[in-house]
Short mmCIF file of C-alpha atoms and ligand atoms in Angstrom, two decimals:
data_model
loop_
_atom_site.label_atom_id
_atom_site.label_comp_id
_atom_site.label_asym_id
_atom_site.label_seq_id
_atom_site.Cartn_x
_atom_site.Cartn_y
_atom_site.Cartn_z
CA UNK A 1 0.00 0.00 0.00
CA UNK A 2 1.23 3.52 -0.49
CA UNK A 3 0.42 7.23 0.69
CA UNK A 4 0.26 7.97 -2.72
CA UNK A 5 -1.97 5.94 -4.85
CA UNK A 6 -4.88 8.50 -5.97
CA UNK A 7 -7.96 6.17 -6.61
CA UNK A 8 -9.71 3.45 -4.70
CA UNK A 9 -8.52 0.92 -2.71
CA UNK A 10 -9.15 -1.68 -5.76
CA UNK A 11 -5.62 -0.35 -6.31
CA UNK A 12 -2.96 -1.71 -4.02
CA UNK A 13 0.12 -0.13 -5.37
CA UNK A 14 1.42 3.02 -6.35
CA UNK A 15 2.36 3.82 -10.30
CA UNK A 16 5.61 3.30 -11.75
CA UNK A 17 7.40 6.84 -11.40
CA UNK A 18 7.51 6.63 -14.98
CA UNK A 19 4.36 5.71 -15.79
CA UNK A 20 3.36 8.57 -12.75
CA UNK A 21 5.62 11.22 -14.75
CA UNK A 22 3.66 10.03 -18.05
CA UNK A 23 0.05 10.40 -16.91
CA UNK A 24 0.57 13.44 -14.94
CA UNK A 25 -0.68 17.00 -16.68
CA UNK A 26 -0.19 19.27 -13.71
CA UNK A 27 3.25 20.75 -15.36
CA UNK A 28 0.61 22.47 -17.77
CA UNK A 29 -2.91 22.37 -16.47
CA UNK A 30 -1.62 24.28 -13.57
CA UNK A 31 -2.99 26.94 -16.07
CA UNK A 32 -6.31 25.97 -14.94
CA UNK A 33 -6.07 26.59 -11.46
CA UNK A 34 -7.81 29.93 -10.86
CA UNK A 35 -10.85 28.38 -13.20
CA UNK A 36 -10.70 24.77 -11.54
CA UNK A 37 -11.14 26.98 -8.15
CA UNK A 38 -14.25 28.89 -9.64
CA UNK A 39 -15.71 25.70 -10.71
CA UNK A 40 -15.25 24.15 -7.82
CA UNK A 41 -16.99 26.94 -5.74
CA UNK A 42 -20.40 26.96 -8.21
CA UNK A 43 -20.09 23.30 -7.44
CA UNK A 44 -20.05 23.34 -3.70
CA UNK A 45 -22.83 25.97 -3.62
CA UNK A 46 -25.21 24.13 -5.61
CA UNK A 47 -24.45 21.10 -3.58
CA UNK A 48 -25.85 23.12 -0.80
CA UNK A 49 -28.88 24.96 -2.65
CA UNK A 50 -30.10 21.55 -3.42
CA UNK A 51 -29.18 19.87 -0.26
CA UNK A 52 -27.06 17.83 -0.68
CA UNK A 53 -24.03 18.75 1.62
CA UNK A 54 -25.41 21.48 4.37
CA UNK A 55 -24.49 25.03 3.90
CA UNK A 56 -21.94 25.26 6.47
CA UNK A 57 -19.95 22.27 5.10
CA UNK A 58 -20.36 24.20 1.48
CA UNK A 59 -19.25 27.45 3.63
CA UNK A 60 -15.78 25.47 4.71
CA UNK A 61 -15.38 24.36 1.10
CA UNK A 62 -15.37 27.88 -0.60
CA UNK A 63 -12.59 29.02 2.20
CA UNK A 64 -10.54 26.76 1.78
CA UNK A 65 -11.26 26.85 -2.03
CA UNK A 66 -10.53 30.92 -1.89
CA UNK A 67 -7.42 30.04 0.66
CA UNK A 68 -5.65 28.36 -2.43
CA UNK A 69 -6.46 30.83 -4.59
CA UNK A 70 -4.45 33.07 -2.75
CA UNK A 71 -1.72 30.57 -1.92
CA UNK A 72 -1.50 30.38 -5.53
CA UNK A 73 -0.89 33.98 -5.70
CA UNK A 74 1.51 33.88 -3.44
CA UNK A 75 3.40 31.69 -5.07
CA UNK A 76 2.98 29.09 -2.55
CA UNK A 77 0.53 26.58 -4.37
CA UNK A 78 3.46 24.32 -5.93
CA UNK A 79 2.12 20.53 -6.22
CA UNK A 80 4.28 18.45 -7.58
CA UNK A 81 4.03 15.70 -10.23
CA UNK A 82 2.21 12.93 -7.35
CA UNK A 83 -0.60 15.05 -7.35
CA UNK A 84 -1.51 13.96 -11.34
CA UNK A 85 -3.27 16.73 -12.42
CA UNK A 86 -5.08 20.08 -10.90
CA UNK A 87 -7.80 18.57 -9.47
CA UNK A 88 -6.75 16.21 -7.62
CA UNK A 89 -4.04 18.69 -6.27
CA UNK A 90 -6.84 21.23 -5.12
CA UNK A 91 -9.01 18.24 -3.61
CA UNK A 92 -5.82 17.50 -1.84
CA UNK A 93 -4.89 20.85 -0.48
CA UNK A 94 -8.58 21.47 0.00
CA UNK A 95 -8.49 18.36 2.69
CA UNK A 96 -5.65 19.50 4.49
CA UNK A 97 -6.95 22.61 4.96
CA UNK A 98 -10.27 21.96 6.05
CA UNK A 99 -9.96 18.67 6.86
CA UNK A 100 -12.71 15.41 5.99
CA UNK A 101 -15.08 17.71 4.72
CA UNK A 102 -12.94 18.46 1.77
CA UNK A 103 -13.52 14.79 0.35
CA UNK A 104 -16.97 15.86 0.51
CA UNK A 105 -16.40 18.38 -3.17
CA UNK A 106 -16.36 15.93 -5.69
CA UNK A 107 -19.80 14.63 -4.53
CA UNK A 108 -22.04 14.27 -8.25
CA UNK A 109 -19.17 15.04 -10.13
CA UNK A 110 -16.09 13.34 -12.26
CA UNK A 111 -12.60 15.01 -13.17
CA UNK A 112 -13.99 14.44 -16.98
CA UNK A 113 -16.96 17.01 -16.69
CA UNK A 114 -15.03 19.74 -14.11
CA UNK A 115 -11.50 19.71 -16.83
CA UNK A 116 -14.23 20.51 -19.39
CA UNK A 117 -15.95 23.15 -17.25
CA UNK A 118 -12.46 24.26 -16.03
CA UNK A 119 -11.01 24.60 -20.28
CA UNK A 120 -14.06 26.23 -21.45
CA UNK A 121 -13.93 29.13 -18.74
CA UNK A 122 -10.18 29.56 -19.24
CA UNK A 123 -10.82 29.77 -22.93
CA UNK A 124 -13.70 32.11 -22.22
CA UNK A 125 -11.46 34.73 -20.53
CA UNK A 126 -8.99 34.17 -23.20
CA UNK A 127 -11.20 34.90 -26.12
CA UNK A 128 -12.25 37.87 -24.53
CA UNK A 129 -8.31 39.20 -24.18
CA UNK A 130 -8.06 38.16 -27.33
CA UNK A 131 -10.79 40.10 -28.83
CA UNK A 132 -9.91 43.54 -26.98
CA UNK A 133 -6.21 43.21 -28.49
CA UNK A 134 -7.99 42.62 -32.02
CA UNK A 135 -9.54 45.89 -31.26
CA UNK A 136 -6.55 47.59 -30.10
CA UNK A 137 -4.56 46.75 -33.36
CA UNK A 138 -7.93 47.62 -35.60
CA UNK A 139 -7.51 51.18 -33.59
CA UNK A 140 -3.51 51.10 -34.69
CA UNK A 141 -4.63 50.49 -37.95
CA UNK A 142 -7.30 53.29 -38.32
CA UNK A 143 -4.85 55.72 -36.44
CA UNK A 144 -1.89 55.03 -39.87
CA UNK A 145 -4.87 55.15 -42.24
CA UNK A 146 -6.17 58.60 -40.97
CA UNK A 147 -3.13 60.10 -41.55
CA UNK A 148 -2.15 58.76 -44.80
CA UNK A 149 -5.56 59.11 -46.71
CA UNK A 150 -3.58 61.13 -49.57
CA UNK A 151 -0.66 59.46 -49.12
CA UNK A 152 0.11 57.19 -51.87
CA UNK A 153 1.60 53.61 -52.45
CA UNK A 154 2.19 51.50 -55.62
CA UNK A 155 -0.78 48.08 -55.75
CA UNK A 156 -0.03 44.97 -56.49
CA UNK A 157 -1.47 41.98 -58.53
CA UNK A 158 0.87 39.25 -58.68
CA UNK A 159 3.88 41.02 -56.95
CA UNK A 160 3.56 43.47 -60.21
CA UNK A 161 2.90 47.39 -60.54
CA UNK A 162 -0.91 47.49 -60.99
CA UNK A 163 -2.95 50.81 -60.27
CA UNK A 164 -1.63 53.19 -57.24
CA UNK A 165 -3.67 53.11 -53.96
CA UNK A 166 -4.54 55.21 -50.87
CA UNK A 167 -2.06 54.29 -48.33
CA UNK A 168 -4.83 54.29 -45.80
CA UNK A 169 -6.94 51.95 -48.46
CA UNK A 170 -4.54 49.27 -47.80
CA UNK A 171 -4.33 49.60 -44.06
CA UNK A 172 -8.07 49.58 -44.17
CA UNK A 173 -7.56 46.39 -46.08
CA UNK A 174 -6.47 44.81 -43.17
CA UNK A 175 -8.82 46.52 -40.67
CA UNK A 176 -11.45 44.78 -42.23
CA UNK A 177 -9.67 41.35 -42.09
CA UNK A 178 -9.12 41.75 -37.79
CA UNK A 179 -12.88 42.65 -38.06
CA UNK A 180 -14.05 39.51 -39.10
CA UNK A 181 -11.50 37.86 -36.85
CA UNK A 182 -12.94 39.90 -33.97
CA UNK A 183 -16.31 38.54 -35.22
CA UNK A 184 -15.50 35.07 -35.31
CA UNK A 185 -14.02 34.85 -32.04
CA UNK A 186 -17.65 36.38 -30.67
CA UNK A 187 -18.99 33.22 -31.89
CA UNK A 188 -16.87 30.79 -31.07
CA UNK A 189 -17.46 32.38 -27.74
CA UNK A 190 -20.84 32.01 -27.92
CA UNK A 191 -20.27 27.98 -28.47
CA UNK A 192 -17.74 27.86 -26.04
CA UNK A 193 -19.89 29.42 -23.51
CA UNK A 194 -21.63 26.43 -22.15
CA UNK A 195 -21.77 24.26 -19.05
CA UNK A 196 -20.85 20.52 -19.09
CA UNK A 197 -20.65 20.79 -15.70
CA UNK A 198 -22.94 17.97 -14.29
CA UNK A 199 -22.56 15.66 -17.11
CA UNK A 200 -20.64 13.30 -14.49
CA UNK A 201 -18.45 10.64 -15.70
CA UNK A 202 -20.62 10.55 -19.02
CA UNK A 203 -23.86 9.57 -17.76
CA UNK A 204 -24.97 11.81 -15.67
CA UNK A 205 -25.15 11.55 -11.74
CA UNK A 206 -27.53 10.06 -9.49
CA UNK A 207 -27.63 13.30 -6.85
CA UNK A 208 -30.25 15.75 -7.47
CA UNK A 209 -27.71 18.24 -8.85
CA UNK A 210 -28.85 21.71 -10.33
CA UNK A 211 -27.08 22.02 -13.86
CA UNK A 212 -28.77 25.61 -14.39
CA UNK A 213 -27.80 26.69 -11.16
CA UNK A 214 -23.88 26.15 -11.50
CA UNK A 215 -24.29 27.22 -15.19
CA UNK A 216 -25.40 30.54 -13.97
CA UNK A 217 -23.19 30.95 -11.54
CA UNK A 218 -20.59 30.21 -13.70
CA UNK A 219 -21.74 33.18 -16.41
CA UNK A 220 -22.83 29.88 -18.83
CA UNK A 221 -25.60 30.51 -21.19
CA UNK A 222 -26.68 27.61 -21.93
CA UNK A 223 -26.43 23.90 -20.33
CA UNK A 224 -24.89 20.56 -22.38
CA UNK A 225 -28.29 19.01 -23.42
CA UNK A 226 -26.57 15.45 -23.63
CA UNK A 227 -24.09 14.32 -20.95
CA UNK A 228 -22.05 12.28 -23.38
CA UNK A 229 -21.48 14.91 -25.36
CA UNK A 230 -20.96 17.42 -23.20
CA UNK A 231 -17.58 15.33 -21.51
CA UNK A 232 -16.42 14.58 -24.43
CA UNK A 233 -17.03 17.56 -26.98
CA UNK A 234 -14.13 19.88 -28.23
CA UNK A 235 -15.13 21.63 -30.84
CA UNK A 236 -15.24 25.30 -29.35
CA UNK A 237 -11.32 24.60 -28.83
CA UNK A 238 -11.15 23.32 -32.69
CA UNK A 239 -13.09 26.41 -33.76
CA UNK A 240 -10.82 28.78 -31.43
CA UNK A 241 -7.49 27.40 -33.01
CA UNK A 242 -9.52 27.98 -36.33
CA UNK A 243 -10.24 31.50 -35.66
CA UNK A 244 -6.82 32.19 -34.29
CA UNK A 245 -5.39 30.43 -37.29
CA UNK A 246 -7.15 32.90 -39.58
CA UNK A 247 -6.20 35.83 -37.12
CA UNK A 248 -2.54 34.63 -37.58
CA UNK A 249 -2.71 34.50 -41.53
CA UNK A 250 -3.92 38.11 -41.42
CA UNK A 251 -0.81 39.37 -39.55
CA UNK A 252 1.52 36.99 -41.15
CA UNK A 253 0.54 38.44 -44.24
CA UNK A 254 0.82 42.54 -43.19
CA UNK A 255 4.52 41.49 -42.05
CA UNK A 256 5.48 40.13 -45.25
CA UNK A 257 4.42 43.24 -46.79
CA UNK A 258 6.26 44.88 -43.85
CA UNK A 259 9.40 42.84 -44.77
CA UNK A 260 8.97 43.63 -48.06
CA UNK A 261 8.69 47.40 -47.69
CA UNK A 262 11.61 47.60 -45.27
CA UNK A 263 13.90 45.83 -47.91
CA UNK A 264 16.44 48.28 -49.87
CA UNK A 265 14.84 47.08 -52.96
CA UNK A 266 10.99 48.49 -51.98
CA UNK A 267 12.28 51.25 -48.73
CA UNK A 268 8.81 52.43 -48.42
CA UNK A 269 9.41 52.04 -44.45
CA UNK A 270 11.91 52.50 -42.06
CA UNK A 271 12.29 50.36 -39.40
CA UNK A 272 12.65 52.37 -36.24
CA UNK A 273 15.40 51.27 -33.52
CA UNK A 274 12.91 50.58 -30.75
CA UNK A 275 11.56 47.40 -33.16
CA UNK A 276 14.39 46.02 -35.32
CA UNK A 277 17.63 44.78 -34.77
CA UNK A 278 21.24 44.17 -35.85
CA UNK A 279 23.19 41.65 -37.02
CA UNK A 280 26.32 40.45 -34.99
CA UNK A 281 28.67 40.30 -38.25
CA UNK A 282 27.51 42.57 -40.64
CA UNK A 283 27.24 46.19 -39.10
CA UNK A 284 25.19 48.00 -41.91
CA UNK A 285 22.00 45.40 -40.89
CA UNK A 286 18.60 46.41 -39.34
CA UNK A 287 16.46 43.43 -39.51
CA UNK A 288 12.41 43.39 -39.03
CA UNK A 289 12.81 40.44 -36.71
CA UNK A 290 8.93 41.48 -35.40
CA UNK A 291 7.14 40.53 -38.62
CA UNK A 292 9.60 37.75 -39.11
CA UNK A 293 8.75 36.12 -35.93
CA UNK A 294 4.99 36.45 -36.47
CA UNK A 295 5.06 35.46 -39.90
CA UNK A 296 7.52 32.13 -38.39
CA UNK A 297 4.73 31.83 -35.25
CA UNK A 298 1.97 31.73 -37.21
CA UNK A 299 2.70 28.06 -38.15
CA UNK A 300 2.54 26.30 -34.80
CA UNK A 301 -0.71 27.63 -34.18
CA UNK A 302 -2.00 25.83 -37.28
CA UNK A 303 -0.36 22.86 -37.07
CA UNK A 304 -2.10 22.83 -33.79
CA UNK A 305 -4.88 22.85 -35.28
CA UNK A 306 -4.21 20.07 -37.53
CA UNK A 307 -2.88 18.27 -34.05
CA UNK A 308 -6.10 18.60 -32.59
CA UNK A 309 -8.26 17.85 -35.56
CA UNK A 310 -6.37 13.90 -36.12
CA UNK A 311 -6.64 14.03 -31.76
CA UNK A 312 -10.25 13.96 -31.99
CA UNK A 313 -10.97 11.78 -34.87
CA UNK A 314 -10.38 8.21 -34.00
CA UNK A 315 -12.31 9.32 -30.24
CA UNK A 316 -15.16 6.75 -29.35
CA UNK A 317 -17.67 7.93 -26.81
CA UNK A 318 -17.26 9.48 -24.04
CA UNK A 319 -13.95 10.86 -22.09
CA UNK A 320 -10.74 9.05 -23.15
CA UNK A 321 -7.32 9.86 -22.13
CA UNK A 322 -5.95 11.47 -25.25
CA UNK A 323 -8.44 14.36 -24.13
CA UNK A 324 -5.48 15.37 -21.57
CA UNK A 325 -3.77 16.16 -24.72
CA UNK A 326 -5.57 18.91 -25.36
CA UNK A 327 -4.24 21.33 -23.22
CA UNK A 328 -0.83 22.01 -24.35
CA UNK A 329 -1.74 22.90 -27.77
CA UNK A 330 -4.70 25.14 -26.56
CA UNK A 331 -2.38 27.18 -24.08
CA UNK A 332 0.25 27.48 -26.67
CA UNK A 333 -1.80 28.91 -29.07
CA UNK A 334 -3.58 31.52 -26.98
CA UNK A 335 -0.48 32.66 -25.67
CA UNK A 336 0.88 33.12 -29.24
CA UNK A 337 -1.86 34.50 -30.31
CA UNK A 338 -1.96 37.61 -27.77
CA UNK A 339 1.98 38.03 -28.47
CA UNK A 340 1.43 38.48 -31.85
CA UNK A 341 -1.21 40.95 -31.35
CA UNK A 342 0.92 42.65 -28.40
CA UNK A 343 3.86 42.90 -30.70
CA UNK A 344 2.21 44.15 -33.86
CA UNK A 345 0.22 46.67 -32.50
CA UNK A 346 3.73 48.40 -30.46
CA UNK A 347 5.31 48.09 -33.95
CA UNK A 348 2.05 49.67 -36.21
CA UNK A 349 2.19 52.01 -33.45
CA UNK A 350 5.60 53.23 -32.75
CA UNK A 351 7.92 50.90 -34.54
CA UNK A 352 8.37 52.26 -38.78
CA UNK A 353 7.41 55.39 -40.30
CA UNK A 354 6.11 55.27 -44.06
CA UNK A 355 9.12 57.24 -45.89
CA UNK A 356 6.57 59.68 -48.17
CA UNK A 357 8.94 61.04 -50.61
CA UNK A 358 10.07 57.46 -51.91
CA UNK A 359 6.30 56.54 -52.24
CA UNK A 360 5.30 59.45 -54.27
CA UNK A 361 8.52 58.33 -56.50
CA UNK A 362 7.94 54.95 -56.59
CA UNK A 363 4.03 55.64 -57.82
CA UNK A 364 5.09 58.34 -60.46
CA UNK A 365 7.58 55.79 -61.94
CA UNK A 366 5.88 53.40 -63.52
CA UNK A 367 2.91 52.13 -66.00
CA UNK A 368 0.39 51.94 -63.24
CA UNK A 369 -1.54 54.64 -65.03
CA UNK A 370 -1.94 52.66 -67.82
CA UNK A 371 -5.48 51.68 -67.27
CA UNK A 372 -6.56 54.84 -66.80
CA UNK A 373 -5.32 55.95 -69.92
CA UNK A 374 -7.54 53.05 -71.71
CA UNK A 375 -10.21 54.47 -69.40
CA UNK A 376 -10.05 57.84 -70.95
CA UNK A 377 -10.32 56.81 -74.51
CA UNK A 378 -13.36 54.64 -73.32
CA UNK A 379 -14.92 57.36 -71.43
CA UNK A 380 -14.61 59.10 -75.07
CA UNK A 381 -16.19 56.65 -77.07
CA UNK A 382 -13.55 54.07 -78.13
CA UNK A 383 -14.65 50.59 -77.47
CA UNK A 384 -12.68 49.25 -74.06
CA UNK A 385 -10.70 46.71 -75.87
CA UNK A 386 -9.17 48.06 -78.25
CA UNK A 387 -8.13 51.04 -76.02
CA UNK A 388 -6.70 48.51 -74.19
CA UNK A 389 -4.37 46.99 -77.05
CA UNK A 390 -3.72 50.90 -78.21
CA UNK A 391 -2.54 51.81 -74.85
CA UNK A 392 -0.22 48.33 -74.97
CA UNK A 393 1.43 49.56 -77.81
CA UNK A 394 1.79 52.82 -76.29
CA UNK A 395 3.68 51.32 -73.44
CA UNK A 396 5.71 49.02 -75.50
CA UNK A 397 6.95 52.07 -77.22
CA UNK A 398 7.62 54.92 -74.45
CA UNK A 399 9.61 51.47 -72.76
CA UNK A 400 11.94 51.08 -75.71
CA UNK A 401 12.24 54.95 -75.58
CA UNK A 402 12.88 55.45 -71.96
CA UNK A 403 10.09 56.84 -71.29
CA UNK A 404 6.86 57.27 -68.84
CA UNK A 405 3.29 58.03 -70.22
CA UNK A 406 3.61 61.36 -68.77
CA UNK A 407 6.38 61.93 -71.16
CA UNK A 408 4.49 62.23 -74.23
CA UNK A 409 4.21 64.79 -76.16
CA UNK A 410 0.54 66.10 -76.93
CA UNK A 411 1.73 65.74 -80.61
CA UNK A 412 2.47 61.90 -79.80
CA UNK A 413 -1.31 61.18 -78.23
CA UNK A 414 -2.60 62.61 -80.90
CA UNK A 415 -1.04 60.52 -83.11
CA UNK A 416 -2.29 57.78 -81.49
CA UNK A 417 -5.63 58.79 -81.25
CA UNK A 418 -7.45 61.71 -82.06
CA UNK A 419 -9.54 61.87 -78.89
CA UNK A 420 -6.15 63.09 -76.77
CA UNK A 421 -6.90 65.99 -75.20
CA UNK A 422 -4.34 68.19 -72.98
CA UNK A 423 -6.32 66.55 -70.10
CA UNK A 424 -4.89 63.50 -70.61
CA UNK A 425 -1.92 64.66 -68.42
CA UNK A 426 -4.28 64.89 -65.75
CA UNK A 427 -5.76 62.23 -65.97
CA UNK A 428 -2.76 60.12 -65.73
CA UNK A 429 -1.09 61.59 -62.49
CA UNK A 430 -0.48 59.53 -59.48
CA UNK A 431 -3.18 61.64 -57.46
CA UNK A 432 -6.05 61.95 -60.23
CA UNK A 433 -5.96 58.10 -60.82
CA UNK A 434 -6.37 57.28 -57.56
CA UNK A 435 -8.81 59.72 -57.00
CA UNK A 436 -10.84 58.64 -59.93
CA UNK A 437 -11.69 55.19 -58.78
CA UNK A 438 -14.52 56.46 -56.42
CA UNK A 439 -16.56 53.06 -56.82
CA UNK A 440 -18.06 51.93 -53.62
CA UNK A 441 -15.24 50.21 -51.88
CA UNK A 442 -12.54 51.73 -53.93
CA UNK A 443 -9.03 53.33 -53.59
CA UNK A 444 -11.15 56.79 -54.61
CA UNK A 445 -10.07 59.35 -51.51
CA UNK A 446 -13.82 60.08 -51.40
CA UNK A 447 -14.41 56.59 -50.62
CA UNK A 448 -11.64 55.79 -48.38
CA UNK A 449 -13.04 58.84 -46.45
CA UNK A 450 -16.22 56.91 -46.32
CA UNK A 451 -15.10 53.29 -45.02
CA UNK A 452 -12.30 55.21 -42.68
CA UNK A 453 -15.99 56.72 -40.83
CA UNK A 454 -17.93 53.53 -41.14
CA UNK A 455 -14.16 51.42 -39.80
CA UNK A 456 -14.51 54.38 -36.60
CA UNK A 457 -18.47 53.35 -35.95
CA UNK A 458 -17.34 49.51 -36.19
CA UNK A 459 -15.40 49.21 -33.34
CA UNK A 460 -17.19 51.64 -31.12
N1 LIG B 1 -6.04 15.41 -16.39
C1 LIG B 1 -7.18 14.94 -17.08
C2 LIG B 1 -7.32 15.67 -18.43
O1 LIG B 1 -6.65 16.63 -18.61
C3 LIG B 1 -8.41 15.21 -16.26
C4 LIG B 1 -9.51 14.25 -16.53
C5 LIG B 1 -9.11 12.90 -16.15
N2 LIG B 1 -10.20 11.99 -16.24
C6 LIG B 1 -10.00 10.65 -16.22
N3 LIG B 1 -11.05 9.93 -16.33
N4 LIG B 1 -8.84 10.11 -16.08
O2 LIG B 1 -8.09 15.30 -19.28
#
């Protein structure tokens, strides 16, 4: 026999220290405590609303429940790996505070429906941290954009000069991307938001529990409607590593642009001391190590996703082991998640500075105004496509001669098509060709002024 076996005397010896170091999650569900602790308190009062432990034992049970707590935040709640996992550590520290009574807590209820109850309030609070740093960046975002309505940058379509853009367009770009993340988390909230507590082992308990009543002490709005699944289900942490998959494809794609841009070859930003760093051989380095390391930390969150897709798929009903595995991946990618957030939004705020002279260069040196010169023969009558192949030619020819569009004599446009006008030089500037595409939802300044008011009202 020995002190330490955890289970019923059907058990006569302890575990193997290896096999005790194997099965043991309190390294990492230690995470859990302050939820496990909360749980554990809704459980103990309902035991006593519905009488079945008397209100005074329930009293003893919440102090000594509330006495951990603040061990724990004193740094002095430190079980080690014979404890197995969280709970069983609290229901021991719980007895040798208040004695017998303590053995009285897990009365109705199985470590398989209070882990669940425990993950889903941790996640809960997590999701909401989450969602107020999505908000904080969105702010970052709409902060840049405000200022740089007029300022403008070349656009892309396959990693090629297109058609110039607001500066604060693009930001807005991603604005609207964290708004649907901030979205989605809501409802994975909303599905992580409810109480398997009471489920039991998977079948439900024979006490007269109160489901509703720890739900709603617990902030739950809604109850599991089928014990079995309510032990056993993870989707809300499936759909959270979802959601913070997509949130993490967002910002690893603004830092590639960031990289990009900071690179000699684009220098649209510079990289300000308080975010980059050197290199220890080559002096003349500063490297965007921020959106590097997002753009690198992106990919364990989805592989844990993948993880915990192939975890649950071979899972017969109800609670199996492999459950325990869940943990590690969950904590790892919340924590990601908010660092990413918490870094990006320091360096959108105070970490690189748009350099506004080499944009305006970089959008006056190129064909980007190309379309808009097919536009303006359209606008005048000429059928679209064969503006189009005109203008081609145009291009061909001011390239072979070293030229730009704007280069052209008014002789020259004439010659290739009567309907030049001196206005054409005006229509082809940087400015008046981003200005011109006022389409709902466009680059237009008109209509970036627009979305930049209805962006403000969104997260207000
Ligand atoms: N540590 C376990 C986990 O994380 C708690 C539940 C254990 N339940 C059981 N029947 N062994 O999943």
């Amino acid at each position: 026999m020995s002190e330490q076996k955890s289970w019923s005397d059907r058990f006569e010896s302890a575990l193997h220290p290896v096999i005790a170091r194997f099965n043991a999650s309190i390294e990492f569900d230690i995470e859990l405590l302050p939820y496990d602790l909360t749980g554990s308190i809704a459980h103990a009062q309902m035991l006593a609303h519905t009488g079945i432990i008397s209100e005074a034992e329930a009293q003893q049970l919440v102090a000594g429940l509330e006495q951990i707590r603040s061990e724990h935040q004193q740094g002095q709640f430190n079980p080690g790996i014979e404890a197995e996992d969280i709970h069983f550590a609290v229901e021991r520290r719980l007895t040798e505070i208040v004695g017998d009574v303590g053995k009285k807590l897990h009365t109705g209820r199985s470590r398989n429906d209070q882990v669940g109850t425990d993950l889903r309030l941790y996640l809960r609070d997590q999701i909401d941290q989450i969602r107020s740093q999505v908000r904080e960046f969105q702010q970052v975002l709409l902060d840049l954009a405000e200022t740089n309505i007029e300022t403008l940058i070349p656009g892309y379509t396959h990693l090629q000069r297109a058609q110039p853009l607001s500066l604060a367009h693009h930001l807005l770009a991603y604005f609207q991307m964290a708004q649907r993340d901030w979205e989605r988390l809501g409802e994975v909230r909303e599905r992580t938001n409810i109480s398997p507590l009471g489920s039991g082992a998977l079948a439900g308990t024979t006490f007269p529990i109160d489901r509703h009543d720890t739900a709603s002490q617990l902030g739950f709005e809604q109850v599991y409607a089928n014990s079995l699944d309510g032990v056993s289900d993870r989707d809300f942490a499936i759909e959270f590593l979802h959601a913070a998959s997509l949130t993490l494809v967002h910002l690893s794609r603004l830092n590639e642009e960031i990289i990009l841009w900071a690179s000699q070859e684009f220098s649209f930003i510079a990289l300000k001391d308080s975010c980059a760093t050197g290199s220890s051989i080559m002096p003349q380095k500063k490297n965007p190590d921020v959106p590097e390391l997002v753009r690198g930390k992106s990919g364990r969150v989805f592989g844990h996703l993948q993880g915990m897709l192939v975890l649950m798929k071979g899972l017969p009903l109800a609670y199996n082991k492999d459950l325990q595995e869940d943990k590690e991946p969950l904590f790892d990618s919340v924590k990601t998640t908010q660092a990413c957030l918490e870094a990006m939004t320091i360096l959108l705020r105070e970490g690189l500075e748009f350099r506004g002279e080499r944009l305006a260069e970089a959008v006056a040196e190129d064909f980007s105004n190309a379309t808009d010169v097919a536009d303006y023969l359209a606008a005048r009558g000429v059928p679209f496509r064969q503006a189009y192949n005109l203008v081609g030619k145009v291009v061909k020819k001011s390239l072979a001669a070293g030229k730009l569009l704007k280069d052209l004599t008014l002789e020259e446009w004439k010659e290739l098509h009567p309907a030049f006008e001196a206005d054409i030089y005006e229509a082809i500037a940087p400015n008046q060709v981003v200005a011109a595409r006022n389409s709902y939802g466009g680059t237009g300044f008109e209509q970036v002024r627009q979305a930049l008011e209805q962006a403000r009202a969104q997260i207000r």
